[in-house]
Amino acid sequence: MKVVLENLTKRFPNRNKKIKEDVIAVNKFSFEIPDGKLIGLLGPSGCGKSTTLNMISGLEKPTEGKIFFGDDDVTTVPAEHRGVGLVFQNYALYPHLTVRQNILFPLQNLKGKDKLTKEQMDEKADEAAKLVQIFELMDRKPSELSGGQQQRVAIARALVKMPKILLLDEPLSNLDARLRLQTREELKRIQTKTGITTIFVTHDQEEAMSICDLIVVMKDGLLQQIGKPQDVYDDPKNLFVAKFLGTPAINTFDGEIKDGVLFIGEDAVLKMDGVTDQKVHVGIRPEGFIPDENGPFKCDLKAYEVMGRDSSIISSHDGMTSTQIRAIISSDIHVNTDGGKVSFALKPHKVHIFSKETEERIYLG
Ligand code: ATP
């Protein structure tokens, strides 16, 4: 099922009584989520992710704008009639019920023509449990399960009614690092198998980038960029998106374009034809540095860490605006660090420039 958001806006009265202006949690949000895809809604704390999800589910009413499921306008349809499955960070299983009873719960409330026989309900619960691979745990209570298993029960419970859309709000936050990794792969597998359009809220960009078909980056209630994870990483629209995606983070500098050349401090680091002379923000991805004794970008070496396949060269430069420069290179490459200096050439497609005023990307002419 395709989901379309049209100018979606949510304003809350300010909790601080001294401030008259409303809090704009989501601001004129418009985008289309294609049918059957896994979408990551991504951004820092407070940027409006949960509010967006709550409006799609029907738990929160938009102040303005519209929500469509397929061609149907569902903006005023109550949550229980939207056919949406929800999984939250606190998966809130009923502790006194078994896994089977927890999964059956949403089916037992069906009324009228949707009402199911006990056999039909059992069949659906079995199917959902098998899908998330917890079938052998059906008779246990939640307290007898690991965190990851409990989260799978919550997903089975959301899937049992075969929702048109599955909404996941930070579903992996309570899991430890290893389980988180495992469960995110699992989520991807379940989503691919069911083909249910799924919206996944997280503040963890690595998580979103690893499993999502598309990511939507938000800041202060505003849509910043939407696209395939690798495309957004390679081609960020503004400085915020460039800084938000990528671990280690992009290295940032104050730069200046003079006669078609990018300068960082005194160093003429890269030719940039077709850009008018101006001061700019510069972002260089950690993999964008090539150690080269004759390279134009001359930095002061701070540390050189060899870690298996890759090495990290930590350095500094007068023009940097991040706290340090981190370059990631293959461990096979020899690096000359004589005299506490290290010089680099730069890979042009890993260097982005942004307007000093708007922080929007400046594209080369
Ligand atoms: P987090 O990652 O921390 O969960 P989020 O991106 O999901 O954050 P939201 O919970 O959607 O962000 O909140 C967006 C903004 O709206 C925040 O500034 C928040 O304080 C505000 N907000 C959310 N709910 C309410 C409410 N009921 N009343 C007033 N302000 C609210």
mmCIF file of C-alpha atoms and ligand atoms in Angstrom:
data_model
loop_
_atom_site.group_PDB
_atom_site.id
_atom_site.type_symbol
_atom_site.label_atom_id
_atom_site.label_comp_id
_atom_site.label_asym_id
_atom_site.label_seq_id
_atom_site.Cartn_x
_atom_site.Cartn_y
_atom_site.Cartn_z
ATOM 1 C CA MET A 1 0.000 0.000 0.000
ATOM 2 C CA LYS A 2 1.396 3.374 -1.069
ATOM 3 C CA VAL A 3 1.385 6.132 1.592
ATOM 4 C CA VAL A 4 1.242 9.807 0.602
ATOM 5 C CA LEU A 5 1.746 12.692 3.008
ATOM 6 C CA GLU A 6 0.598 16.082 1.721
ATOM 7 C CA ASN A 7 1.669 19.229 3.537
ATOM 8 C CA LEU A 8 1.389 17.403 6.846
ATOM 9 C CA THR A 9 1.776 19.795 9.772
ATOM 10 C CA LYS A 10 1.455 19.332 13.530
ATOM 11 C CA ARG A 11 1.541 22.204 15.997
ATOM 12 C CA PHE A 12 1.403 21.675 19.755
ATOM 13 C CA PRO A 13 0.656 24.438 22.286
ATOM 14 C CA ASN A 14 3.947 25.270 23.967
ATOM 15 C CA ARG A 15 4.393 23.514 27.312
ATOM 16 C CA ASN A 16 6.343 26.537 28.491
ATOM 17 C CA LYS A 17 3.417 28.882 29.308
ATOM 18 C CA LYS A 18 5.670 31.957 28.968
ATOM 19 C CA ILE A 19 6.183 31.201 25.268
ATOM 20 C CA LYS A 20 3.118 32.043 23.188
ATOM 21 C CA GLU A 21 4.217 30.409 19.919
ATOM 22 C CA ASP A 22 3.212 26.815 19.265
ATOM 23 C CA VAL A 23 5.804 24.071 18.898
ATOM 24 C CA ILE A 24 5.860 23.059 15.223
ATOM 25 C CA ALA A 25 6.702 19.364 15.527
ATOM 26 C CA VAL A 26 6.127 18.598 11.835
ATOM 27 C CA ASN A 27 6.190 21.350 9.218
ATOM 28 C CA LYS A 28 4.550 20.993 5.775
ATOM 29 C CA PHE A 29 5.800 17.475 5.292
ATOM 30 C CA SER A 30 5.168 16.066 1.813
ATOM 31 C CA PHE A 31 6.423 12.797 0.416
ATOM 32 C CA GLU A 32 5.298 9.571 -1.140
ATOM 33 C CA ILE A 33 6.217 6.165 0.260
ATOM 34 C CA PRO A 34 6.067 3.583 -2.541
ATOM 35 C CA ASP A 35 4.149 0.342 -2.032
ATOM 36 C CA GLY A 36 6.001 -2.529 -0.350
ATOM 37 C CA LYS A 37 9.114 -0.604 0.677
ATOM 38 C CA LEU A 38 10.969 -0.263 3.969
ATOM 39 C CA ILE A 39 11.393 3.429 4.758
ATOM 40 C CA GLY A 40 13.600 4.848 7.491
ATOM 41 C CA LEU A 41 12.504 8.089 9.127
ATOM 42 C CA LEU A 42 15.708 9.531 10.465
ATOM 43 C CA GLY A 43 16.823 12.592 12.388
ATOM 44 C CA PRO A 44 18.053 13.898 15.740
ATOM 45 C CA SER A 45 15.946 13.769 18.904
ATOM 46 C CA GLY A 46 12.958 16.112 18.761
ATOM 47 C CA CYS A 47 12.925 16.509 14.957
ATOM 48 C CA GLY A 48 9.345 15.177 14.676
ATOM 49 C CA LYS A 49 9.813 11.509 13.760
ATOM 50 C CA SER A 50 7.394 10.043 16.313
ATOM 51 C CA THR A 51 4.819 12.769 15.664
ATOM 52 C CA THR A 52 4.890 11.931 11.931
ATOM 53 C CA LEU A 53 4.455 8.229 12.698
ATOM 54 C CA ASN A 54 1.633 8.942 15.147
ATOM 55 C CA MET A 55 -0.220 10.977 12.533
ATOM 56 C CA ILE A 56 0.137 8.141 9.991
ATOM 57 C CA SER A 57 -1.191 5.644 12.554
ATOM 58 C CA GLY A 58 -4.090 7.904 13.561
ATOM 59 C CA LEU A 59 -2.977 8.328 17.194
ATOM 60 C CA GLU A 60 -2.354 12.021 16.575
ATOM 61 C CA LYS A 61 -4.517 14.409 14.498
ATOM 62 C CA PRO A 62 -2.695 16.634 12.003
ATOM 63 C CA THR A 63 -3.174 20.391 12.390
ATOM 64 C CA GLU A 64 -3.048 20.709 8.607
ATOM 65 C CA GLY A 65 -2.420 18.497 5.607
ATOM 66 C CA LYS A 66 -3.577 15.140 4.387
ATOM 67 C CA ILE A 67 -2.647 11.463 4.589
ATOM 68 C CA PHE A 68 -3.523 8.981 1.834
ATOM 69 C CA PHE A 69 -3.262 5.193 1.951
ATOM 70 C CA GLY A 70 -3.310 4.248 -1.724
ATOM 71 C CA ASP A 71 -5.923 6.601 -3.201
ATOM 72 C CA ASP A 72 -7.978 6.803 0.019
ATOM 73 C CA ASP A 73 -7.834 9.943 2.153
ATOM 74 C CA VAL A 74 -7.490 8.543 5.702
ATOM 75 C CA THR A 75 -6.757 11.872 7.452
ATOM 76 C CA THR A 76 -9.899 11.653 9.593
ATOM 77 C CA VAL A 77 -10.209 7.842 9.757
ATOM 78 C CA PRO A 78 -9.823 6.623 13.380
ATOM 79 C CA ALA A 79 -6.671 4.618 14.219
ATOM 80 C CA GLU A 80 -8.515 1.309 14.662
ATOM 81 C CA HIS A 81 -9.918 1.480 11.135
ATOM 82 C CA ARG A 82 -6.678 2.310 9.342
ATOM 83 C CA GLY A 83 -5.333 -1.250 9.153
ATOM 84 C CA VAL A 84 -1.994 -0.251 10.632
ATOM 85 C CA GLY A 85 0.306 -2.432 12.775
ATOM 86 C CA LEU A 86 2.385 -0.619 15.402
ATOM 87 C CA VAL A 87 5.510 -1.618 17.296
ATOM 88 C CA PHE A 88 7.030 0.729 19.876
ATOM 89 C CA GLN A 89 10.360 0.834 21.687
ATOM 90 C CA ASN A 90 8.629 -0.448 24.828
ATOM 91 C CA TYR A 91 6.990 -3.441 23.320
ATOM 92 C CA ALA A 92 4.473 -3.644 26.189
ATOM 93 C CA LEU A 93 3.594 -7.330 26.073
ATOM 94 C CA TYR A 94 0.976 -8.465 28.574
ATOM 95 C CA PRO A 95 3.114 -10.132 31.278
ATOM 96 C CA HIS A 96 0.405 -12.488 32.539
ATOM 97 C CA LEU A 97 -0.379 -13.850 29.054
ATOM 98 C CA THR A 98 1.625 -16.445 27.123
ATOM 99 C CA VAL A 99 3.288 -15.611 23.830
ATOM 100 C CA ARG A 100 0.374 -17.229 21.963
ATOM 101 C CA GLN A 101 -2.206 -15.244 23.962
ATOM 102 C CA ASN A 102 -0.267 -12.024 23.355
ATOM 103 C CA ILE A 103 -0.220 -12.629 19.597
ATOM 104 C CA LEU A 104 -3.898 -13.639 19.575
ATOM 105 C CA PHE A 105 -4.962 -10.505 21.444
ATOM 106 C CA PRO A 106 -5.595 -8.182 18.464
ATOM 107 C CA LEU A 107 -7.662 -10.896 16.749
ATOM 108 C CA GLN A 108 -9.923 -11.444 19.765
ATOM 109 C CA ASN A 109 -11.185 -7.864 19.516
ATOM 110 C CA LEU A 110 -12.408 -8.199 15.930
ATOM 111 C CA LYS A 111 -16.140 -7.650 15.603
ATOM 112 C CA GLY A 112 -18.934 -8.229 13.065
ATOM 113 C CA LYS A 113 -17.896 -9.532 9.679
ATOM 114 C CA ASP A 114 -14.206 -9.515 10.676
ATOM 115 C CA LYS A 115 -14.791 -11.904 13.614
ATOM 116 C CA LEU A 116 -12.748 -15.126 13.352
ATOM 117 C CA THR A 117 -13.288 -18.667 14.683
ATOM 118 C CA LYS A 118 -10.847 -20.037 17.245
ATOM 119 C CA GLU A 119 -9.248 -22.261 14.564
ATOM 120 C CA GLN A 120 -8.780 -19.319 12.191
ATOM 121 C CA MET A 121 -7.223 -17.247 14.977
ATOM 122 C CA ASP A 122 -4.834 -20.061 15.937
ATOM 123 C CA GLU A 123 -3.808 -20.504 12.341
ATOM 124 C CA LYS A 124 -3.014 -16.788 11.960
ATOM 125 C CA ALA A 125 -1.089 -16.701 15.266
ATOM 126 C CA ASP A 126 0.964 -19.763 14.196
ATOM 127 C CA GLU A 127 1.708 -18.132 10.869
ATOM 128 C CA ALA A 128 2.881 -14.860 12.467
ATOM 129 C CA ALA A 129 4.980 -16.723 15.064
ATOM 130 C CA LYS A 130 6.670 -18.812 12.348
ATOM 131 C CA LEU A 131 7.391 -15.693 10.324
ATOM 132 C CA VAL A 132 9.343 -14.136 13.211
ATOM 133 C CA GLN A 133 10.777 -17.525 14.236
ATOM 134 C CA ILE A 134 9.361 -17.823 17.746
ATOM 135 C CA PHE A 135 6.950 -20.722 17.119
ATOM 136 C CA GLU A 136 8.664 -22.947 19.685
ATOM 137 C CA LEU A 137 8.201 -20.280 22.405
ATOM 138 C CA MET A 138 4.400 -19.996 22.129
ATOM 139 C CA ASP A 139 3.658 -21.324 25.621
ATOM 140 C CA ARG A 140 6.168 -19.170 27.493
ATOM 141 C CA LYS A 141 5.435 -15.964 29.373
ATOM 142 C CA PRO A 142 7.260 -12.743 28.279
ATOM 143 C CA SER A 143 9.468 -12.838 31.424
ATOM 144 C CA GLU A 144 10.874 -16.148 30.167
ATOM 145 C CA LEU A 145 12.125 -14.578 26.929
ATOM 146 C CA SER A 146 15.200 -12.551 25.965
ATOM 147 C CA GLY A 147 14.779 -8.927 24.884
ATOM 148 C CA GLY A 148 15.147 -9.862 21.228
ATOM 149 C CA GLN A 149 12.557 -12.634 21.526
ATOM 150 C CA GLN A 150 10.125 -10.267 23.263
ATOM 151 C CA GLN A 151 10.579 -7.786 20.434
ATOM 152 C CA ARG A 152 9.772 -10.519 17.915
ATOM 153 C CA VAL A 153 6.569 -11.310 19.813
ATOM 154 C CA ALA A 154 5.634 -7.631 19.559
ATOM 155 C CA ILE A 155 6.281 -7.744 15.800
ATOM 156 C CA ALA A 156 4.220 -10.961 15.462
ATOM 157 C CA ARG A 157 1.399 -9.261 17.365
ATOM 158 C CA ALA A 158 1.533 -6.303 14.970
ATOM 159 C CA LEU A 159 1.625 -8.613 11.944
ATOM 160 C CA VAL A 160 -1.119 -11.040 12.937
ATOM 161 C CA LYS A 161 -3.898 -8.935 11.418
ATOM 162 C CA MET A 162 -1.786 -8.590 8.251
ATOM 163 C CA PRO A 163 -1.790 -4.783 8.389
ATOM 164 C CA LYS A 164 -1.639 -2.687 5.242
ATOM 165 C CA ILE A 165 1.150 -0.667 6.797
ATOM 166 C CA LEU A 166 3.588 -1.503 9.560
ATOM 167 C CA LEU A 167 4.915 1.334 11.728
ATOM 168 C CA LEU A 168 7.969 0.742 13.912
ATOM 169 C CA ASP A 169 9.028 3.435 16.403
ATOM 170 C CA GLU A 170 12.623 2.843 17.556
ATOM 171 C CA PRO A 171 11.879 -0.892 17.815
ATOM 172 C CA LEU A 172 15.473 -1.904 18.500
ATOM 173 C CA SER A 173 16.485 0.695 21.104
ATOM 174 C CA ASN A 174 16.141 -1.623 24.081
ATOM 175 C CA LEU A 175 18.352 -4.337 22.626
ATOM 176 C CA ASP A 176 22.097 -4.712 23.184
ATOM 177 C CA ALA A 177 24.447 -4.047 20.263
ATOM 178 C CA ARG A 178 24.743 -7.657 19.038
ATOM 179 C CA LEU A 179 21.025 -8.355 19.258
ATOM 180 C CA ARG A 180 20.269 -5.064 17.594
ATOM 181 C CA LEU A 181 22.339 -6.064 14.612
ATOM 182 C CA GLN A 182 20.671 -9.476 14.417
ATOM 183 C CA THR A 183 17.153 -8.114 14.849
ATOM 184 C CA ARG A 184 17.570 -5.427 12.195
ATOM 185 C CA GLU A 185 18.507 -8.131 9.643
ATOM 186 C CA GLU A 186 15.482 -10.051 10.844
ATOM 187 C CA LEU A 187 13.233 -7.033 10.340
ATOM 188 C CA LYS A 188 14.459 -6.682 6.789
ATOM 189 C CA ARG A 189 13.799 -10.388 6.139
ATOM 190 C CA ILE A 190 10.254 -10.198 7.563
ATOM 191 C CA GLN A 191 9.482 -7.022 5.621
ATOM 192 C CA THR A 192 10.758 -8.485 2.341
ATOM 193 C CA LYS A 193 8.793 -11.692 2.917
ATOM 194 C CA THR A 194 5.484 -9.984 3.761
ATOM 195 C CA GLY A 195 5.897 -7.076 1.321
ATOM 196 C CA ILE A 196 4.084 -4.809 3.814
ATOM 197 C CA THR A 197 4.942 -1.103 3.421
ATOM 198 C CA THR A 198 6.936 -0.413 6.576
ATOM 199 C CA ILE A 199 7.987 2.873 8.153
ATOM 200 C CA PHE A 200 10.800 2.581 10.607
ATOM 201 C CA VAL A 201 11.719 5.432 12.965
ATOM 202 C CA THR A 202 15.243 5.595 14.289
ATOM 203 C CA HIS A 203 17.873 8.152 15.266
ATOM 204 C CA ASP A 204 20.585 5.626 14.366
ATOM 205 C CA GLN A 205 21.693 6.449 10.834
ATOM 206 C CA GLU A 206 23.748 3.282 10.446
ATOM 207 C CA GLU A 207 20.711 1.163 11.282
ATOM 208 C CA ALA A 208 18.546 3.026 8.776
ATOM 209 C CA MET A 209 21.175 2.952 6.061
ATOM 210 C CA SER A 210 21.788 -0.771 6.426
ATOM 211 C CA ILE A 211 18.220 -2.035 5.986
ATOM 212 C CA CYS A 212 16.030 0.650 4.426
ATOM 213 C CA ASP A 213 15.090 0.956 0.752
ATOM 214 C CA LEU A 214 14.667 4.701 1.212
ATOM 215 C CA ILE A 215 15.590 7.087 3.994
ATOM 216 C CA VAL A 216 13.853 10.323 4.911
ATOM 217 C CA VAL A 217 16.081 12.753 6.815
ATOM 218 C CA MET A 218 14.300 15.284 9.067
ATOM 219 C CA LYS A 219 15.437 18.296 11.066
ATOM 220 C CA ASP A 220 13.262 20.632 13.185
ATOM 221 C CA GLY A 221 10.079 19.189 11.681
ATOM 222 C CA LEU A 222 11.264 19.820 8.120
ATOM 223 C CA LEU A 223 12.051 17.274 5.446
ATOM 224 C CA GLN A 224 15.709 17.599 4.477
ATOM 225 C CA GLN A 225 16.189 14.847 1.927
ATOM 226 C CA ILE A 226 14.616 11.598 0.753
ATOM 227 C CA GLY A 227 16.364 8.921 -1.295
ATOM 228 C CA LYS A 228 18.173 5.603 -1.389
ATOM 229 C CA PRO A 229 20.605 5.495 1.558
ATOM 230 C CA GLN A 230 23.750 5.377 -0.589
ATOM 231 C CA ASP A 231 22.478 8.170 -2.868
ATOM 232 C CA VAL A 232 21.799 10.443 0.105
ATOM 233 C CA TYR A 233 25.236 9.637 1.546
ATOM 234 C CA ASP A 234 27.005 10.282 -1.769
ATOM 235 C CA ASP A 235 24.957 13.315 -2.713
ATOM 236 C CA PRO A 236 23.800 15.239 0.380
ATOM 237 C CA LYS A 237 21.649 18.301 -0.325
ATOM 238 C CA ASN A 238 22.920 20.339 2.583
ATOM 239 C CA LEU A 239 25.523 20.453 5.334
ATOM 240 C CA PHE A 240 23.148 19.002 7.937
ATOM 241 C CA VAL A 241 22.488 15.845 5.888
ATOM 242 C CA ALA A 242 26.198 15.511 5.070
ATOM 243 C CA LYS A 243 27.071 15.670 8.788
ATOM 244 C CA PHE A 244 24.208 13.456 9.915
ATOM 245 C CA LEU A 245 25.013 10.486 7.664
ATOM 246 C CA GLY A 246 28.226 8.526 7.945
ATOM 247 C CA THR A 247 30.401 6.966 10.632
ATOM 248 C CA PRO A 248 32.993 8.248 11.128
ATOM 249 C CA ALA A 249 31.382 11.598 10.354
ATOM 250 C CA ILE A 250 32.322 13.809 7.443
ATOM 251 C CA ASN A 251 35.264 16.155 8.186
ATOM 252 C CA THR A 252 34.337 19.825 7.917
ATOM 253 C CA PHE A 253 36.393 22.909 7.055
ATOM 254 C CA ASP A 254 36.172 26.590 6.251
ATOM 255 C CA GLY A 255 37.157 27.020 2.632
ATOM 256 C CA GLU A 256 37.256 29.551 -0.146
ATOM 257 C CA ILE A 257 36.839 29.309 -3.893
ATOM 258 C CA LYS A 258 39.323 31.530 -5.749
ATOM 259 C CA ASP A 259 39.598 31.406 -9.558
ATOM 260 C CA GLY A 260 38.125 27.918 -9.805
ATOM 261 C CA VAL A 261 40.280 26.443 -7.038
ATOM 262 C CA LEU A 262 39.196 25.349 -3.555
ATOM 263 C CA PHE A 263 41.451 26.624 -0.802
ATOM 264 C CA ILE A 264 41.486 25.343 2.750
ATOM 265 C CA GLY A 265 43.691 27.790 4.659
ATOM 266 C CA GLU A 266 46.735 28.376 2.424
ATOM 267 C CA ASP A 267 46.420 24.991 0.691
ATOM 268 C CA ALA A 268 44.996 24.893 -2.852
ATOM 269 C CA VAL A 269 43.382 21.472 -2.407
ATOM 270 C CA LEU A 270 41.185 20.897 -5.492
ATOM 271 C CA LYS A 271 40.195 22.416 -8.825
ATOM 272 C CA MET A 272 36.514 23.420 -8.811
ATOM 273 C CA ASP A 273 35.583 24.792 -12.186
ATOM 274 C CA GLY A 274 32.398 26.773 -12.657
ATOM 275 C CA VAL A 275 31.947 27.942 -9.058
ATOM 276 C CA THR A 276 32.039 31.687 -8.447
ATOM 277 C CA ASP A 277 34.539 33.041 -5.945
ATOM 278 C CA GLN A 278 33.134 32.824 -2.430
ATOM 279 C CA LYS A 279 33.739 31.512 1.091
ATOM 280 C CA VAL A 280 32.261 28.015 1.609
ATOM 281 C CA HIS A 281 31.784 25.193 4.090
ATOM 282 C CA VAL A 282 33.725 22.134 2.963
ATOM 283 C CA GLY A 283 32.914 18.518 3.836
ATOM 284 C CA ILE A 284 35.375 15.709 3.090
ATOM 285 C CA ARG A 285 34.349 12.094 3.721
ATOM 286 C CA PRO A 286 36.914 10.062 5.721
ATOM 287 C CA GLU A 287 37.466 7.829 2.661
ATOM 288 C CA GLY A 288 38.162 10.866 0.465
ATOM 289 C CA PHE A 289 41.839 11.276 1.438
ATOM 290 C CA ILE A 290 44.757 9.772 -0.505
ATOM 291 C CA PRO A 291 48.081 9.893 1.401
ATOM 292 C CA ASP A 292 50.559 11.473 -0.984
ATOM 293 C CA GLU A 293 53.877 13.065 0.017
ATOM 294 C CA ASN A 294 53.399 15.634 -2.739
ATOM 295 C CA GLY A 295 49.670 16.096 -2.053
ATOM 296 C CA PRO A 296 48.391 19.674 -1.720
ATOM 297 C CA PHE A 297 46.556 19.242 1.604
ATOM 298 C CA LYS A 298 49.158 19.457 4.367
ATOM 299 C CA CYS A 299 48.044 18.436 7.860
ATOM 300 C CA ASP A 300 49.636 17.946 11.282
ATOM 301 C CA LEU A 301 49.627 14.296 12.294
ATOM 302 C CA LYS A 302 48.013 13.470 15.637
ATOM 303 C CA ALA A 303 47.726 9.673 15.538
ATOM 304 C CA TYR A 304 47.998 6.782 13.116
ATOM 305 C CA GLU A 305 45.903 3.769 14.067
ATOM 306 C CA VAL A 306 46.105 0.510 12.126
ATOM 307 C CA MET A 307 42.969 -1.559 12.710
ATOM 308 C CA GLY A 308 42.988 -4.750 10.647
ATOM 309 C CA ARG A 309 41.778 -3.979 7.147
ATOM 310 C CA ASP A 310 41.724 -0.175 7.546
ATOM 311 C CA SER A 311 43.898 2.511 9.079
ATOM 312 C CA SER A 312 42.788 5.782 10.599
ATOM 313 C CA ILE A 313 44.958 8.835 10.216
ATOM 314 C CA ILE A 314 44.009 11.502 12.734
ATOM 315 C CA SER A 315 45.332 14.945 11.939
ATOM 316 C CA SER A 316 44.555 18.642 12.242
ATOM 317 C CA HIS A 317 44.606 21.702 9.999
ATOM 318 C CA ASP A 318 44.077 25.423 10.588
ATOM 319 C CA GLY A 319 40.960 25.388 8.387
ATOM 320 C CA MET A 320 39.116 22.560 10.102
ATOM 321 C CA THR A 321 35.789 23.160 11.852
ATOM 322 C CA SER A 322 35.348 19.586 13.109
ATOM 323 C CA THR A 323 37.384 18.742 16.224
ATOM 324 C CA GLN A 324 39.856 16.649 14.218
ATOM 325 C CA ILE A 325 40.389 15.214 10.756
ATOM 326 C CA ARG A 326 39.871 11.496 10.412
ATOM 327 C CA ALA A 327 41.020 9.851 7.191
ATOM 328 C CA ILE A 328 40.262 6.165 6.605
ATOM 329 C CA ILE A 329 42.590 4.340 4.225
ATOM 330 C CA SER A 330 43.497 0.728 3.450
ATOM 331 C CA SER A 331 46.112 -0.723 5.846
ATOM 332 C CA ASP A 332 48.115 -1.835 2.797
ATOM 333 C CA ILE A 333 48.964 1.762 1.910
ATOM 334 C CA HIS A 334 52.252 3.110 3.223
ATOM 335 C CA VAL A 335 51.931 6.488 4.879
ATOM 336 C CA ASN A 336 54.876 8.823 5.275
ATOM 337 C CA THR A 337 54.514 10.541 8.647
ATOM 338 C CA ASP A 338 57.999 12.072 8.836
ATOM 339 C CA GLY A 339 58.284 15.223 10.909
ATOM 340 C CA GLY A 340 54.771 14.823 12.358
ATOM 341 C CA LYS A 341 53.213 15.916 9.037
ATOM 342 C CA VAL A 342 50.950 14.073 6.648
ATOM 343 C CA SER A 343 49.959 15.232 3.154
ATOM 344 C CA PHE A 344 46.941 14.219 1.135
ATOM 345 C CA ALA A 345 45.496 14.425 -2.334
ATOM 346 C CA LEU A 346 41.673 14.417 -2.322
ATOM 347 C CA LYS A 347 39.124 12.313 -4.225
ATOM 348 C CA PRO A 348 36.919 14.945 -5.918
ATOM 349 C CA HIS A 349 33.626 13.003 -5.532
ATOM 350 C CA LYS A 350 34.190 12.768 -1.761
ATOM 351 C CA VAL A 351 34.568 16.539 -1.333
ATOM 352 C CA HIS A 352 31.368 18.606 -1.077
ATOM 353 C CA ILE A 353 31.030 22.380 -0.760
ATOM 354 C CA PHE A 354 28.128 24.256 0.847
ATOM 355 C CA SER A 355 26.970 27.869 0.874
ATOM 356 C CA LYS A 356 28.220 29.874 3.882
ATOM 357 C CA GLU A 357 24.804 31.565 4.192
ATOM 358 C CA THR A 358 22.273 28.790 3.580
ATOM 359 C CA GLU A 359 24.425 25.661 4.139
ATOM 360 C CA GLU A 360 22.845 24.295 0.926
ATOM 361 C CA ARG A 361 25.092 22.265 -1.374
ATOM 362 C CA ILE A 362 26.891 24.126 -4.153
ATOM 363 C CA TYR A 363 27.062 21.968 -7.273
ATOM 364 C CA LEU A 364 29.962 22.284 -9.665
ATOM 365 C CA GLY A 365 29.223 24.027 -12.965
HETATM 366 P P1 ATP B 1 12.866 11.419 19.754
HETATM 367 O O1 ATP B 1 13.868 10.824 18.786
HETATM 368 O O2 ATP B 1 13.531 12.070 20.923
HETATM 369 O O3 ATP B 1 11.766 10.493 20.105
HETATM 370 P P2 ATP B 1 11.251 12.709 17.715
HETATM 371 O O4 ATP B 1 12.047 13.075 16.504
HETATM 372 O O5 ATP B 1 10.432 11.487 17.643
HETATM 373 O O6 ATP B 1 12.201 12.667 18.975
HETATM 374 P P3 ATP B 1 8.813 14.089 18.442
HETATM 375 O O7 ATP B 1 8.558 13.221 19.624
HETATM 376 O O8 ATP B 1 7.983 13.874 17.235
HETATM 377 O O9 ATP B 1 10.362 13.990 18.020
HETATM 378 O O10 ATP B 1 8.689 15.610 18.899
HETATM 379 C C1 ATP B 1 8.854 16.712 18.001
HETATM 380 C C2 ATP B 1 8.737 18.022 18.766
HETATM 381 O O11 ATP B 1 7.383 18.178 19.226
HETATM 382 C C3 ATP B 1 9.615 18.116 19.997
HETATM 383 O O12 ATP B 1 10.060 19.442 20.099
HETATM 384 C C4 ATP B 1 8.668 17.776 21.130
HETATM 385 O O13 ATP B 1 9.062 18.377 22.324
HETATM 386 C C5 ATP B 1 7.345 18.341 20.630
HETATM 387 N N1 ATP B 1 6.169 17.591 21.136
HETATM 388 C C6 ATP B 1 5.873 16.281 20.914
HETATM 389 N N2 ATP B 1 4.707 15.943 21.513
HETATM 390 C C7 ATP B 1 4.251 17.071 22.133
HETATM 391 C C8 ATP B 1 3.082 17.406 22.911
HETATM 392 N N3 ATP B 1 2.142 16.494 23.163
HETATM 393 N N4 ATP B 1 2.972 18.680 23.371
HETATM 394 C C9 ATP B 1 3.909 19.619 23.105
HETATM 395 N N5 ATP B 1 5.014 19.386 22.368
HETATM 396 C C10 ATP B 1 5.189 18.143 21.883
#
